[in-house]
Amino acid sequence: MKLLESIPEPIFEILGLIIGFFVCFITIVQIIKEYKSKNKSSLSFGYVFGWVFVYLFWSIYGLRFGALALLITNALALSIQIILCVIVFRKKRAVYVEN
């Protein structure tokens, strides 16, 4: 643990931002795939809505403890995840309407 303690906090904040933005990028790639695909979504409601709660919790955690990297990246990821939820919901609803 001495190795981790030797790393300055600003380095962790910067790495947290980089990793957090990377997660947002991955979700954006999934949004683009879902949006362009004419097929029904293979993502389950539990999966996409589950991540909403994960990102919401970590956003609140970041706010509560003043962890800027957690707050910024998870609030952004929460917004992006909600967009993915809307797309998946619309696609699944369209499949149910057709049947």
CSV table of C-alpha atoms in Angstrom, one decimal:
chain,number,residue,atom,x,y,z
A,1,MET,CA,0.0,0.0,0.0
A,2,LYS,CA,2.9,2.3,0.3
A,3,LEU,CA,3.2,2.5,-3.4
A,4,LEU,CA,-0.4,3.8,-3.7
A,5,GLU,CA,0.2,6.3,-0.9
A,6,SER,CA,3.3,7.6,-2.7
A,7,ILE,CA,1.2,8.6,-5.7
A,8,PRO,CA,-0.1,12.2,-5.3
A,9,GLU,CA,-3.9,12.7,-5.2
A,10,PRO,CA,-3.9,15.0,-8.3
A,11,ILE,CA,-2.5,12.1,-10.3
A,12,PHE,CA,-5.4,9.9,-9.2
A,13,GLU,CA,-7.8,12.7,-10.1
A,14,ILE,CA,-6.3,13.0,-13.6
A,15,LEU,CA,-6.4,9.2,-14.0
A,16,GLY,CA,-9.9,9.0,-12.7
A,17,LEU,CA,-11.0,11.6,-15.3
A,18,ILE,CA,-9.2,9.8,-18.1
A,19,ILE,CA,-10.7,6.4,-17.2
A,20,GLY,CA,-14.1,8.0,-16.6
A,21,PHE,CA,-14.2,9.7,-20.0
A,22,PHE,CA,-13.1,6.5,-21.6
A,23,VAL,CA,-16.1,4.7,-20.1
A,24,CYS,CA,-18.3,7.5,-21.5
A,25,PHE,CA,-16.7,7.1,-24.9
A,26,ILE,CA,-17.5,3.3,-24.8
A,27,THR,CA,-21.1,4.0,-24.0
A,28,ILE,CA,-21.3,6.5,-26.8
A,29,VAL,CA,-20.1,3.9,-29.2
A,30,GLN,CA,-22.9,1.6,-27.9
A,31,ILE,CA,-25.4,4.4,-28.4
A,32,ILE,CA,-24.3,4.9,-32.0
A,33,LYS,CA,-24.5,1.1,-32.7
A,34,GLU,CA,-28.0,0.9,-31.2
A,35,TYR,CA,-29.2,4.0,-33.0
A,36,LYS,CA,-27.9,2.8,-36.4
A,37,SER,CA,-29.0,-0.8,-36.1
A,38,LYS,CA,-32.4,-1.6,-37.5
A,39,ASN,CA,-32.5,-4.9,-35.5
A,40,LYS,CA,-34.1,-5.1,-32.1
A,41,SER,CA,-31.8,-4.3,-29.2
A,42,SER,CA,-30.0,-7.2,-27.6
A,43,LEU,CA,-29.5,-5.1,-24.4
A,44,SER,CA,-31.8,-6.0,-21.5
A,45,PHE,CA,-33.7,-3.4,-19.5
A,46,GLY,CA,-32.1,-4.6,-16.4
A,47,TYR,CA,-28.7,-4.0,-17.8
A,48,VAL,CA,-29.2,-0.5,-19.2
A,49,PHE,CA,-31.3,0.7,-16.2
A,50,GLY,CA,-28.9,-1.0,-13.7
A,51,TRP,CA,-26.1,1.2,-15.0
A,52,VAL,CA,-28.2,4.3,-14.4
A,53,PHE,CA,-28.3,3.5,-10.7
A,54,VAL,CA,-24.6,2.7,-10.6
A,55,TYR,CA,-23.7,6.0,-12.3
A,56,LEU,CA,-26.2,7.9,-10.1
A,57,PHE,CA,-24.7,6.4,-6.9
A,58,TRP,CA,-21.1,7.2,-7.9
A,59,SER,CA,-22.1,10.7,-8.9
A,60,ILE,CA,-23.7,11.3,-5.5
A,61,TYR,CA,-20.6,9.7,-3.8
A,62,GLY,CA,-18.3,12.0,-5.7
A,63,LEU,CA,-20.4,15.0,-4.7
A,64,ARG,CA,-20.6,13.9,-1.0
A,65,PHE,CA,-16.9,13.3,-0.7
A,66,GLY,CA,-15.6,16.0,-3.0
A,67,ALA,CA,-14.1,13.5,-5.5
A,68,LEU,CA,-14.2,15.7,-8.6
A,69,ALA,CA,-13.2,13.0,-11.0
A,70,LEU,CA,-16.0,10.7,-9.7
A,71,LEU,CA,-18.6,13.4,-9.8
A,72,ILE,CA,-17.8,14.8,-13.3
A,73,THR,CA,-17.3,11.5,-15.1
A,74,ASN,CA,-20.2,9.7,-13.5
A,75,ALA,CA,-22.6,12.6,-14.0
A,76,LEU,CA,-21.7,12.6,-17.6
A,77,ALA,CA,-21.9,8.8,-17.8
A,78,LEU,CA,-25.3,9.0,-16.2
A,79,SER,CA,-26.6,11.4,-18.8
A,80,ILE,CA,-25.2,9.3,-21.6
A,81,GLN,CA,-26.6,6.1,-20.1
A,82,ILE,CA,-30.1,7.7,-19.9
A,83,ILE,CA,-29.8,8.3,-23.7
A,84,LEU,CA,-29.0,4.7,-24.2
A,85,CYS,CA,-31.9,3.7,-22.0
A,86,VAL,CA,-34.3,5.8,-24.2
A,87,ILE,CA,-33.0,4.2,-27.4
A,88,VAL,CA,-33.2,0.6,-26.0
A,89,PHE,CA,-36.7,1.3,-24.6
A,90,ARG,CA,-38.0,2.7,-27.9
A,91,LYS,CA,-36.5,-0.2,-29.9
A,92,LYS,CA,-38.0,-2.8,-27.6
A,93,ARG,CA,-41.3,-0.9,-27.5
A,94,ALA,CA,-41.4,-0.9,-31.3
A,95,VAL,CA,-40.8,-4.7,-31.4
A,96,TYR,CA,-43.8,-5.2,-28.9
A,97,VAL,CA,-46.0,-2.9,-31.0
A,98,GLU,CA,-45.2,-4.8,-34.2
A,99,ASN,CA,-46.1,-8.2,-32.6
